[in-house]
mmCIF file of C-alpha atoms and ligand atoms in Angstrom:
data_model
loop_
_atom_site.group_PDB
_atom_site.id
_atom_site.type_symbol
_atom_site.label_atom_id
_atom_site.label_comp_id
_atom_site.label_asym_id
_atom_site.label_seq_id
_atom_site.Cartn_x
_atom_site.Cartn_y
_atom_site.Cartn_z
ATOM 1 C CA MET A 1 243.631 48.474 264.518
ATOM 2 C CA ARG A 2 245.018 48.615 268.038
ATOM 3 C CA ALA A 3 242.909 50.411 270.628
ATOM 4 C CA GLN A 4 242.487 50.778 274.369
ATOM 5 C CA LEU A 5 238.932 49.903 275.319
ATOM 6 C CA LEU A 6 236.673 50.664 278.276
ATOM 7 C CA THR A 7 234.367 47.650 278.662
ATOM 8 C CA ALA A 8 232.743 48.714 281.941
ATOM 9 C CA PRO A 9 233.122 51.696 284.289
ATOM 10 C CA ARG A 10 235.611 51.332 287.142
ATOM 11 C CA ARG A 11 237.598 48.704 285.242
ATOM 12 C CA PRO A 12 241.060 49.172 283.709
ATOM 13 C CA LEU A 13 241.150 49.724 279.956
ATOM 14 C CA VAL A 14 241.966 46.625 277.934
ATOM 15 C CA ALA A 15 244.074 46.337 274.791
ATOM 16 C CA ALA A 16 241.899 45.352 271.823
ATOM 17 C CA GLU A 17 242.238 44.723 268.113
ATOM 18 C CA LEU A 18 239.248 46.403 266.435
ATOM 19 C CA PRO A 19 238.112 46.541 262.804
ATOM 20 C CA VAL A 20 239.132 49.690 260.930
ATOM 21 C CA PRO A 21 236.193 52.134 261.278
ATOM 22 C CA ARG A 22 234.598 53.471 258.084
ATOM 23 C CA PRO A 23 233.866 57.177 257.582
ATOM 24 C CA GLY A 24 230.176 57.861 256.901
ATOM 25 C CA PRO A 25 228.797 60.915 255.054
ATOM 26 C CA GLY A 26 230.530 64.082 256.219
ATOM 27 C CA GLN A 27 233.055 62.136 258.264
ATOM 28 C CA LEU A 28 236.825 61.703 258.143
ATOM 29 C CA LEU A 29 238.932 58.659 258.886
ATOM 30 C CA ILE A 30 241.930 59.941 260.815
ATOM 31 C CA ALA A 31 245.242 58.240 261.609
ATOM 32 C CA VAL A 32 245.855 59.240 265.217
ATOM 33 C CA ARG A 33 249.296 60.753 265.844
ATOM 34 C CA ALA A 34 248.726 61.772 269.454
ATOM 35 C CA CYS A 35 245.867 61.859 271.933
ATOM 36 C CA ALA A 36 246.120 63.742 275.209
ATOM 37 C CA VAL A 37 244.608 62.345 278.389
ATOM 38 C CA CYS A 38 242.036 64.630 279.998
ATOM 39 C CA ARG A 39 240.612 64.540 283.505
ATOM 40 C CA THR A 40 237.232 63.963 281.856
ATOM 41 C CA ASP A 41 238.597 60.609 280.629
ATOM 42 C CA LEU A 42 239.154 59.734 284.275
ATOM 43 C CA HIS A 43 235.576 60.728 285.112
ATOM 44 C CA VAL A 44 234.349 58.427 282.317
ATOM 45 C CA VAL A 45 236.576 55.505 283.331
ATOM 46 C CA ASP A 46 235.749 55.993 287.017
ATOM 47 C CA GLY A 47 231.987 55.980 286.341
ATOM 48 C CA GLU A 48 231.399 59.599 287.386
ATOM 49 C CA LEU A 49 229.897 60.449 283.986
ATOM 50 C CA ALA A 50 226.915 58.205 283.781
ATOM 51 C CA GLU A 51 226.212 57.103 280.241
ATOM 52 C CA PRO A 52 229.232 56.261 278.142
ATOM 53 C CA LYS A 53 228.893 54.192 274.987
ATOM 54 C CA LEU A 54 230.191 50.704 275.858
ATOM 55 C CA PRO A 55 232.543 49.316 274.885
ATOM 56 C CA LEU A 56 234.223 52.674 274.356
ATOM 57 C CA VAL A 57 237.479 53.973 272.914
ATOM 58 C CA PRO A 58 238.137 57.005 275.179
ATOM 59 C CA GLY A 59 240.093 60.109 274.222
ATOM 60 C CA HIS A 60 239.008 63.524 272.976
ATOM 61 C CA GLU A 61 242.194 65.538 272.469
ATOM 62 C CA ILE A 62 243.162 64.004 269.166
ATOM 63 C CA ILE A 63 245.737 65.095 266.603
ATOM 64 C CA GLY A 64 245.917 63.053 263.426
ATOM 65 C CA THR A 65 246.098 62.932 259.666
ATOM 66 C CA VAL A 66 243.147 62.538 257.313
ATOM 67 C CA VAL A 67 243.512 59.192 255.512
ATOM 68 C CA GLU A 68 240.042 58.767 254.011
ATOM 69 C CA LYS A 69 236.968 60.919 253.487
ATOM 70 C CA GLY A 70 233.331 59.900 253.650
ATOM 71 C CA GLU A 71 230.804 60.979 251.062
ATOM 72 C CA ALA A 72 230.389 64.780 250.845
ATOM 73 C CA ALA A 73 233.245 65.464 253.256
ATOM 74 C CA GLU A 74 234.822 68.579 251.768
ATOM 75 C CA ARG A 75 236.481 70.663 254.455
ATOM 76 C CA PHE A 76 239.821 68.832 254.436
ATOM 77 C CA ALA A 77 242.055 66.963 251.990
ATOM 78 C CA ILE A 78 243.690 63.572 252.392
ATOM 79 C CA GLY A 79 246.941 64.139 254.288
ATOM 80 C CA ASP A 80 245.757 67.242 256.159
ATOM 81 C CA ARG A 81 246.503 67.396 259.859
ATOM 82 C CA VAL A 82 243.450 67.972 262.050
ATOM 83 C CA GLY A 83 242.525 68.182 265.709
ATOM 84 C CA VAL A 84 239.388 66.603 267.169
ATOM 85 C CA PRO A 85 237.873 67.950 270.417
ATOM 86 C CA TRP A 86 235.314 66.789 273.014
ATOM 87 C CA LEU A 87 232.244 68.175 271.227
ATOM 88 C CA GLY A 88 231.796 65.674 268.400
ATOM 89 C CA TRP A 89 228.306 66.259 267.038
ATOM 90 C CA THR A 90 225.403 68.682 267.479
ATOM 91 C CA CYS A 91 221.913 68.696 265.974
ATOM 92 C CA GLY A 92 222.094 72.170 264.397
ATOM 93 C CA ILE A 93 218.357 72.787 264.865
ATOM 94 C CA CYS A 94 217.620 73.037 268.592
ATOM 95 C CA GLU A 95 217.192 76.388 270.305
ATOM 96 C CA TYR A 96 220.785 76.248 271.629
ATOM 97 C CA CYS A 97 222.337 75.395 268.273
ATOM 98 C CA ARG A 98 220.391 78.172 266.586
ATOM 99 C CA SER A 99 221.529 80.771 269.124
ATOM 100 C CA GLY A 100 225.286 80.128 268.916
ATOM 101 C CA ARG A 101 225.256 77.980 272.047
ATOM 102 C CA GLU A 102 225.876 74.605 270.450
ATOM 103 C CA ASN A 103 227.906 73.647 273.524
ATOM 104 C CA LEU A 104 224.509 73.260 275.230
ATOM 105 C CA CYS A 105 222.824 71.363 272.352
ATOM 106 C CA ASP A 106 220.060 69.092 273.659
ATOM 107 C CA ARG A 107 221.320 66.192 271.569
ATOM 108 C CA ALA A 108 225.078 66.884 271.595
ATOM 109 C CA ARG A 109 227.373 63.891 271.405
ATOM 110 C CA PHE A 110 230.888 63.822 272.732
ATOM 111 C CA THR A 111 234.119 62.308 271.487
ATOM 112 C CA GLY A 112 235.533 59.549 273.676
ATOM 113 C CA TYR A 113 232.214 59.316 275.547
ATOM 114 C CA GLN A 114 229.330 58.687 273.136
ATOM 115 C CA ILE A 115 231.576 58.503 270.055
ATOM 116 C CA ASP A 116 234.719 56.347 269.928
ATOM 117 C CA GLY A 117 237.745 58.553 270.429
ATOM 118 C CA GLY A 118 241.500 58.683 270.108
ATOM 119 C CA TYR A 119 242.962 55.940 272.309
ATOM 120 C CA ALA A 120 243.475 54.017 269.059
ATOM 121 C CA GLU A 121 245.451 53.967 265.835
ATOM 122 C CA LEU A 122 242.504 55.306 263.826
ATOM 123 C CA THR A 123 239.339 57.238 264.558
ATOM 124 C CA VAL A 124 236.353 58.623 262.669
ATOM 125 C CA ALA A 125 235.153 62.187 263.244
ATOM 126 C CA ASP A 126 232.488 64.537 261.884
ATOM 127 C CA GLU A 127 234.430 66.988 259.728
ATOM 128 C CA ARG A 128 232.397 69.916 261.105
ATOM 129 C CA TYR A 129 234.155 69.276 264.435
ATOM 130 C CA CYS A 130 237.667 68.900 263.062
ATOM 131 C CA PHE A 131 240.092 71.812 263.118
ATOM 132 C CA ALA A 132 243.310 72.699 261.308
ATOM 133 C CA ILE A 133 246.349 72.816 263.591
ATOM 134 C CA ASP A 134 249.035 75.486 263.326
ATOM 135 C CA PRO A 135 252.284 74.056 261.887
ATOM 136 C CA HIS A 136 254.248 75.617 264.771
ATOM 137 C CA TYR A 137 253.057 72.737 266.935
ATOM 138 C CA GLY A 138 254.233 69.164 266.860
ATOM 139 C CA ASP A 139 251.587 66.446 267.139
ATOM 140 C CA VAL A 140 252.236 65.670 270.802
ATOM 141 C CA GLU A 141 252.548 69.321 271.733
ATOM 142 C CA ALA A 142 249.270 70.194 269.982
ATOM 143 C CA ALA A 143 247.159 67.448 271.564
ATOM 144 C CA PRO A 144 246.503 69.189 274.929
ATOM 145 C CA LEU A 145 245.304 72.285 273.077
ATOM 146 C CA MET A 146 242.197 70.349 272.000
ATOM 147 C CA CYS A 147 240.555 70.285 275.451
ATOM 148 C CA ALA A 148 242.803 71.627 278.197
ATOM 149 C CA GLY A 149 243.417 74.557 275.852
ATOM 150 C CA LEU A 150 239.948 75.050 274.371
ATOM 151 C CA ILE A 151 237.879 74.624 277.495
ATOM 152 C CA GLY A 152 240.496 76.443 279.536
ATOM 153 C CA TYR A 153 240.159 79.336 277.095
ATOM 154 C CA ARG A 154 236.355 79.325 277.353
ATOM 155 C CA THR A 155 236.694 79.319 281.146
ATOM 156 C CA LEU A 156 239.030 82.302 281.054
ATOM 157 C CA ARG A 157 236.636 84.126 278.725
ATOM 158 C CA MET A 158 233.884 83.757 281.339
ATOM 159 C CA ALA A 159 236.087 85.775 283.700
ATOM 160 C CA GLY A 160 235.363 88.806 281.482
ATOM 161 C CA ASP A 161 237.924 91.579 281.815
ATOM 162 C CA ALA A 162 239.151 90.493 285.265
ATOM 163 C CA ARG A 163 242.652 91.836 285.810
ATOM 164 C CA LEU A 164 243.749 89.600 288.665
ATOM 165 C CA VAL A 165 242.816 85.992 288.015
ATOM 166 C CA GLY A 166 243.252 83.147 290.485
ATOM 167 C CA ILE A 167 243.540 79.591 289.185
ATOM 168 C CA TYR A 168 242.653 76.654 291.436
ATOM 169 C CA GLY A 169 244.248 73.368 290.399
ATOM 170 C CA PHE A 170 247.381 73.755 288.331
ATOM 171 C CA GLY A 171 247.241 70.897 285.810
ATOM 172 C CA ALA A 172 246.938 70.663 282.046
ATOM 173 C CA ALA A 173 244.227 73.310 281.538
ATOM 174 C CA ALA A 174 245.749 75.771 284.002
ATOM 175 C CA HIS A 175 249.209 75.607 282.477
ATOM 176 C CA ILE A 176 247.784 76.689 279.099
ATOM 177 C CA VAL A 177 245.327 79.261 280.476
ATOM 178 C CA ALA A 178 248.113 80.841 282.512
ATOM 179 C CA GLN A 179 250.060 81.596 279.341
ATOM 180 C CA VAL A 180 247.002 83.085 277.606
ATOM 181 C CA ALA A 181 246.145 85.175 280.664
ATOM 182 C CA ARG A 182 249.668 86.581 280.864
ATOM 183 C CA HIS A 183 249.630 87.277 277.114
ATOM 184 C CA GLN A 184 246.435 89.275 277.650
ATOM 185 C CA GLY A 185 248.220 91.323 280.320
ATOM 186 C CA ARG A 186 246.310 89.863 283.255
ATOM 187 C CA ARG A 187 247.890 89.170 286.641
ATOM 188 C CA LEU A 188 247.861 85.606 287.863
ATOM 189 C CA PHE A 189 247.741 83.839 291.246
ATOM 190 C CA ALA A 190 247.882 80.020 291.446
ATOM 191 C CA PHE A 191 246.346 77.840 294.142
ATOM 192 C CA THR A 192 247.432 74.223 294.515
ATOM 193 C CA ARG A 193 246.924 71.313 296.866
ATOM 194 C CA PRO A 194 248.376 72.298 300.248
ATOM 195 C CA GLY A 195 252.110 71.704 300.247
ATOM 196 C CA ASP A 196 252.401 70.923 296.518
ATOM 197 C CA VAL A 197 255.602 72.916 296.128
ATOM 198 C CA ALA A 198 256.373 71.395 292.710
ATOM 199 C CA ALA A 199 253.045 72.589 291.262
ATOM 200 C CA GLN A 200 253.570 76.018 292.829
ATOM 201 C CA ASP A 201 257.017 76.294 291.248
ATOM 202 C CA PHE A 202 255.520 75.165 287.922
ATOM 203 C CA ALA A 203 252.863 77.897 288.179
ATOM 204 C CA ARG A 204 255.482 80.546 288.917
ATOM 205 C CA SER A 205 257.507 79.382 285.902
ATOM 206 C CA LEU A 206 254.429 80.101 283.757
ATOM 207 C CA GLY A 207 253.977 83.631 285.041
ATOM 208 C CA ALA A 208 252.031 83.337 288.300
ATOM 209 C CA GLU A 209 253.229 86.169 290.520
ATOM 210 C CA TRP A 210 251.994 84.345 293.624
ATOM 211 C CA ALA A 211 251.446 80.628 294.170
ATOM 212 C CA GLY A 212 250.249 79.018 297.364
ATOM 213 C CA ASP A 213 247.933 76.569 299.086
ATOM 214 C CA SER A 214 244.249 76.543 298.111
ATOM 215 C CA THR A 215 243.349 76.769 301.812
ATOM 216 C CA ALA A 216 245.323 80.008 302.269
ATOM 217 C CA PRO A 217 243.936 83.470 301.503
ATOM 218 C CA PRO A 218 245.773 85.218 298.650
ATOM 219 C CA PRO A 219 247.784 88.376 299.384
ATOM 220 C CA GLU A 220 245.056 90.458 297.709
ATOM 221 C CA PRO A 221 241.491 89.677 296.624
ATOM 222 C CA LEU A 222 240.914 88.217 293.161
ATOM 223 C CA ASP A 223 238.836 89.782 290.384
ATOM 224 C CA ALA A 224 237.930 86.284 289.195
ATOM 225 C CA ALA A 225 238.707 82.694 290.103
ATOM 226 C CA LEU A 226 238.901 79.752 287.715
ATOM 227 C CA ILE A 227 238.521 76.305 289.271
ATOM 228 C CA PHE A 228 239.963 73.356 287.348
ATOM 229 C CA ALA A 229 240.321 70.900 290.236
ATOM 230 C CA PRO A 230 237.197 68.683 290.637
ATOM 231 C CA ILE A 231 236.768 69.591 294.295
ATOM 232 C CA GLY A 232 233.515 71.282 295.340
ATOM 233 C CA ALA A 233 235.024 72.675 298.555
ATOM 234 C CA LEU A 234 237.089 75.015 296.381
ATOM 235 C CA VAL A 235 233.943 76.965 295.410
ATOM 236 C CA PRO A 236 233.429 78.603 298.824
ATOM 237 C CA ALA A 237 237.220 78.950 299.190
ATOM 238 C CA ALA A 238 237.385 80.798 295.862
ATOM 239 C CA LEU A 239 234.359 82.960 296.685
ATOM 240 C CA ALA A 240 235.997 83.996 299.945
ATOM 241 C CA ALA A 241 239.129 84.977 297.990
ATOM 242 C CA THR A 242 237.208 87.028 295.390
ATOM 243 C CA ARG A 243 236.411 90.720 295.615
ATOM 244 C CA LYS A 244 232.980 92.370 295.307
ATOM 245 C CA GLY A 245 231.443 91.843 291.873
ATOM 246 C CA GLY A 246 233.876 89.023 291.081
ATOM 247 C CA THR A 247 233.124 85.730 289.355
ATOM 248 C CA VAL A 248 234.048 82.177 290.238
ATOM 249 C CA VAL A 249 234.082 79.971 287.126
ATOM 250 C CA CYS A 250 234.024 76.179 287.452
ATOM 251 C CA GLY A 251 235.795 74.762 284.394
ATOM 252 C CA GLY A 252 235.352 71.021 284.925
ATOM 253 C CA ILE A 253 232.581 68.675 283.819
ATOM 254 C CA HIS A 254 232.355 66.947 287.191
ATOM 255 C CA MET A 255 232.968 68.140 290.725
ATOM 256 C CA SER A 256 232.440 66.683 294.182
ATOM 257 C CA ASP A 257 229.516 68.246 296.080
ATOM 258 C CA ILE A 258 229.849 71.893 297.021
ATOM 259 C CA PRO A 259 229.555 72.272 300.805
ATOM 260 C CA SER A 260 227.047 74.805 302.128
ATOM 261 C CA PHE A 261 228.458 78.240 302.768
ATOM 262 C CA PRO A 262 227.320 81.518 304.332
ATOM 263 C CA TYR A 263 225.459 83.869 302.016
ATOM 264 C CA ARG A 264 227.803 86.712 302.943
ATOM 265 C CA ILE A 265 230.596 85.247 300.763
ATOM 266 C CA LEU A 266 228.287 85.346 297.715
ATOM 267 C CA TRP A 267 226.774 88.725 298.666
ATOM 268 C CA GLU A 268 227.954 91.911 296.951
ATOM 269 C CA GLU A 269 227.267 90.610 293.464
ATOM 270 C CA ARG A 270 229.743 87.805 293.381
ATOM 271 C CA ALA A 271 228.741 85.111 290.876
ATOM 272 C CA VAL A 272 229.383 81.398 290.567
ATOM 273 C CA ARG A 273 229.021 79.762 287.178
ATOM 274 C CA SER A 274 230.085 76.679 285.248
ATOM 275 C CA VAL A 275 231.459 76.204 281.764
ATOM 276 C CA ALA A 276 230.086 73.384 279.640
ATOM 277 C CA ASN A 277 231.921 71.948 276.651
ATOM 278 C CA LEU A 278 232.983 74.227 273.800
ATOM 279 C CA THR A 279 231.715 75.769 270.607
ATOM 280 C CA ARG A 280 233.385 75.700 267.218
ATOM 281 C CA ARG A 281 233.920 79.424 267.620
ATOM 282 C CA ASP A 282 235.930 78.786 270.807
ATOM 283 C CA ALA A 283 238.088 76.314 268.905
ATOM 284 C CA GLU A 284 238.703 78.642 265.984
ATOM 285 C CA GLU A 285 239.511 81.603 268.239
ATOM 286 C CA PHE A 286 241.759 79.684 270.567
ATOM 287 C CA LEU A 287 243.656 77.753 267.891
ATOM 288 C CA ALA A 288 244.419 81.067 266.151
ATOM 289 C CA LEU A 289 245.390 82.791 269.403
ATOM 290 C CA ALA A 290 247.633 80.038 270.815
ATOM 291 C CA PRO A 291 250.561 80.447 268.392
ATOM 292 C CA ASP A 292 250.307 84.269 268.554
ATOM 293 C CA ALA A 293 250.365 84.129 272.343
ATOM 294 C CA GLY A 294 253.382 81.818 272.211
ATOM 295 C CA VAL A 295 251.478 79.099 274.086
ATOM 296 C CA ARG A 296 253.665 76.070 274.707
ATOM 297 C CA THR A 297 252.507 72.828 276.273
ATOM 298 C CA GLU A 298 254.361 70.623 278.730
ATOM 299 C CA THR A 299 253.729 66.972 277.956
ATOM 300 C CA VAL A 300 254.614 63.520 279.227
ATOM 301 C CA THR A 301 254.249 60.876 276.510
ATOM 302 C CA TYR A 302 253.140 57.284 276.976
ATOM 303 C CA PRO A 303 252.791 54.498 274.420
ATOM 304 C CA LEU A 304 249.125 53.791 273.639
ATOM 305 C CA ALA A 305 249.430 50.416 275.382
ATOM 306 C CA GLU A 306 250.199 52.236 278.655
ATOM 307 C CA ALA A 307 246.986 54.268 278.779
ATOM 308 C CA ASN A 308 246.147 52.872 282.218
ATOM 309 C CA ARG A 309 249.464 54.118 283.587
ATOM 310 C CA ALA A 310 248.791 57.601 282.157
ATOM 311 C CA LEU A 311 245.342 57.636 283.780
ATOM 312 C CA ALA A 312 246.821 56.484 287.102
ATOM 313 C CA ASP A 313 249.474 59.220 287.018
ATOM 314 C CA LEU A 314 246.778 61.819 286.322
ATOM 315 C CA ARG A 315 244.549 60.437 289.092
ATOM 316 C CA ARG A 316 247.262 60.812 291.728
ATOM 317 C CA GLY A 317 248.198 64.307 290.553
ATOM 318 C CA ALA A 318 251.711 63.283 289.537
ATOM 319 C CA LEU A 319 251.804 65.256 286.281
ATOM 320 C CA GLN A 320 252.926 68.772 285.523
ATOM 321 C CA GLY A 321 251.393 69.473 282.170
ATOM 322 C CA ALA A 322 249.523 66.896 280.112
ATOM 323 C CA ALA A 323 249.808 63.165 279.519
ATOM 324 C CA VAL A 324 249.756 62.288 275.813
ATOM 325 C CA LEU A 325 249.317 58.818 274.297
ATOM 326 C CA VAL A 326 251.190 58.002 271.113
ATOM 327 C CA PRO A 327 250.014 54.985 269.120
HETATM 328 ZN ZN1 LIG B 401 221.286 71.249 268.971
HETATM 329 ZN ZN1 LIG B 402 238.759 67.130 278.122
#
């Protein structure tokens, strides 16, 4: 099968012809129809996430069709369409797994990082971490739901019942979260790179009532801030923009260092927290909510062979919406 392969960090992906993978017990062999490109893929390729399997097929926002089932795989039938997310395997017995926090499993393994992912014609996935996809969505359109959507949704959930939500970094996750937030009746402000008028217009088109530079104070203080850009300096900026008792949620897996900041911007019960990975419950909730909320995704498609170009476009912030590879 054709695949795009990471052979070493900080090197371009290379086109490879790999043997067809075989599904083991409880696994599915999936013909990939679309795989979205996530910022986490960039962190893996750029060596910011330390221990990828090598060589590696990246990609963890996979939509495909079940073509073969391993022994005892029973959740899906041949021909079913499924989505495969970042969390690819958990142990089921550690303290975190047993308390509904499998996203923090001590031995968790991740798709497109420790497990070969979706930058390929075929992939194998644990059926426990495969999800049915609503027929309202096309394959390409559904792909960004699998991470930008799921982890964006978990990030928004950590904002509790905040009415006025500020989003820092208006890319793939933000454009989905914005639609969910508006559906839930929340108000939305969007913060972008200074001067990024196109991203600000994009945010307004998705229901942001104010959009401006991340360095500028918003017209009124936020109840919560969600940070999707991997820039640590946004943490103190977001704290300074957040009202008493508010929460700043960091939604990314990697961020540059957070600069020191005066205690007074954390004082008055403001909180800073991160969001790690996802649980199956997040996936089930979000994938049921998305069609009800009328969530639509903006995508830019690339042939599988042009994965490096998709990564480069994401790296320089040239995308509004999500890049999706089609084999
Ligand atoms: Zn576990
Ligand atoms: Zn992701």
